[in-house]
Coordinates of C-alpha atoms in Angstrom, one line a residue:
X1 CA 6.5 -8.1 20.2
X2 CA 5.5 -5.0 21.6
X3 CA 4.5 -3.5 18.0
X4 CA 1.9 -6.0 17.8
X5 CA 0.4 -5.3 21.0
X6 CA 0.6 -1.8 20.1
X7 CA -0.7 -2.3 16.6
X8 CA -3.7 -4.4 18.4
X9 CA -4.9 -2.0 21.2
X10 CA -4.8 0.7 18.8
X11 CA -7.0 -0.6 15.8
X12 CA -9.3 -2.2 18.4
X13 CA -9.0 1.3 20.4
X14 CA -10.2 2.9 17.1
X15 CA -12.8 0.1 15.9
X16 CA -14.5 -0.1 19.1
X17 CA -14.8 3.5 19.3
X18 CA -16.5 3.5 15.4
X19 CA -18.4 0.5 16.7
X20 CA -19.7 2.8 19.9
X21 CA -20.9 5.9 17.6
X22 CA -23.1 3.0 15.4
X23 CA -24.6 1.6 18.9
X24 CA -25.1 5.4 20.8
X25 CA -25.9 7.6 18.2
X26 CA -28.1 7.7 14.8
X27 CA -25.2 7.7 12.6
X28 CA -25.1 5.9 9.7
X29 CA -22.2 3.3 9.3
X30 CA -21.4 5.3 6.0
X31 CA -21.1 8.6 7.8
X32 CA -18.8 7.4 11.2
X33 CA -16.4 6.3 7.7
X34 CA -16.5 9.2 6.5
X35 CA -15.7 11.3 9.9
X36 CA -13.0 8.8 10.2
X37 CA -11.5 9.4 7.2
X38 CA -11.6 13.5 7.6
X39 CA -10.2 12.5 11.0
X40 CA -7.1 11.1 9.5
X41 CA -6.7 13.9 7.3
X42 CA -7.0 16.4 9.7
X43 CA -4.3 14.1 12.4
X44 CA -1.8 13.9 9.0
X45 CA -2.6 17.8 8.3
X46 CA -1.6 18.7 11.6
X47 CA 1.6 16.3 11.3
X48 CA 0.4 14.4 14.2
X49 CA -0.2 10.9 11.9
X50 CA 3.7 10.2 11.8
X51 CA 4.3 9.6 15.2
X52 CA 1.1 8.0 15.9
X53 CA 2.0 5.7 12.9
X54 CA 5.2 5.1 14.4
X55 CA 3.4 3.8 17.4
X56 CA 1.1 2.2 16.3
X57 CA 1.6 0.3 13.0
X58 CA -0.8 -1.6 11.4
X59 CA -3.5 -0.4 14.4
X60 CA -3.0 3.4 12.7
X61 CA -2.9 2.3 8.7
X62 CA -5.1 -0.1 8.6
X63 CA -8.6 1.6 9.9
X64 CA -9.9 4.8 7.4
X65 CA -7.9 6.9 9.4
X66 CA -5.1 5.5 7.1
X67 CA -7.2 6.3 4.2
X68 CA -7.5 9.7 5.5
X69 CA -3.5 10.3 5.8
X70 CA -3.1 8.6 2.5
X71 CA -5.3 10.9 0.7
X72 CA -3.3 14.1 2.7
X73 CA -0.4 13.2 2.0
X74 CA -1.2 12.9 -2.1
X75 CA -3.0 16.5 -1.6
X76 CA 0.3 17.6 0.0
X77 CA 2.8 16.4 -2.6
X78 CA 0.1 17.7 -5.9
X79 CA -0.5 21.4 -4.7
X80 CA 3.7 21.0 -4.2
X81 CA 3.9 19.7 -7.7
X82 CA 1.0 21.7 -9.1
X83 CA -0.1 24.4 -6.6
X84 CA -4.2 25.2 -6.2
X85 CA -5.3 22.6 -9.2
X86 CA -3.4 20.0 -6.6
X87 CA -6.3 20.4 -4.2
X88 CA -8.6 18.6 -6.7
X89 CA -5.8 16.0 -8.3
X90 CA -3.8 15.1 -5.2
X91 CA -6.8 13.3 -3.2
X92 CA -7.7 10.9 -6.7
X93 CA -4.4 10.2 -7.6
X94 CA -3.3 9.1 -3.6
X95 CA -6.1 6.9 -3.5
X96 CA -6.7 5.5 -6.9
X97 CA -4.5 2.1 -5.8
X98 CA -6.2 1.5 -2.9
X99 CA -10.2 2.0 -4.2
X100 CA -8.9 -0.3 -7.1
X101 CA -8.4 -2.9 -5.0
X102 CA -11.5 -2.7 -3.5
X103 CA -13.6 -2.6 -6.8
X104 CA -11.6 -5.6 -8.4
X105 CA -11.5 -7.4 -5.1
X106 CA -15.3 -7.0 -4.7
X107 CA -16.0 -7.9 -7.7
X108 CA -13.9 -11.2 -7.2
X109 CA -15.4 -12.1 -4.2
X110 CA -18.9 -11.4 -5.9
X111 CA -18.1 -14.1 -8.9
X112 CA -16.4 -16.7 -6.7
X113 CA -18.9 -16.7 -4.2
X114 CA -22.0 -15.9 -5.9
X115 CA -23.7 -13.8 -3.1
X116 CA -28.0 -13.9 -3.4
X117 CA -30.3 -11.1 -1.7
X118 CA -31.9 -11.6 1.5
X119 CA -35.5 -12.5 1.9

């Protein structure tokens, strides 16, 4: 039970904190996703994302800061497998899956529910 409370108070934690940078500042929404995503990158380059992860579940993996460790961790393993060149491979290769998704989920959405423009 306690890993869904954790998992809850943590991706609220982190969405509320995104949702506080769009309300305070003159951010763009596209730019707090980006810093979120270099965030997670930089908590899994430091090796801090495991144990968060551990804590948190869901509430660590599921907001871009997942994205962020995801794409790491692919960086990681391809400058392993391939040294420098790995820098520019590991990143596409770690997230391919997951913008895949996205696109072919989108565009599902966008034929089953036939969205119009505002006026």
């Amino acid at each position: 039970m306690m890993d869904y409370i954790n998992a809850f108070w943590v991706g609220g934690l982190i969405c509320a904190l995104a949702q506080i940078l769009m309300e305070k500042t003159k951010m763009m929404p596209g730019r707090i996703m980006v810093t979120l995503v270099v965030l997670g990158s930089i908590i899994s380059f430091l090796g801090w994302y495991e144990p968060f992860a551990d804590f948190a579940g869901a509430g660590a993996s599921v907001p871009l800061l997942g994205f962020g460790n995801i794409l790491m961790k692919g960086v990681k393993e391809a400058v392993d497998e391939s040294g420098v060149i790995g820098l520019f491979q590991g990143g596409f290769k770690a997230g391919a899956v997951g913008s895949s998704a996205a696109l072919i989920f989108g565009l599902l959405a966008g034929l089953i529910f036939k969205p119009k423009m505002k006026k």
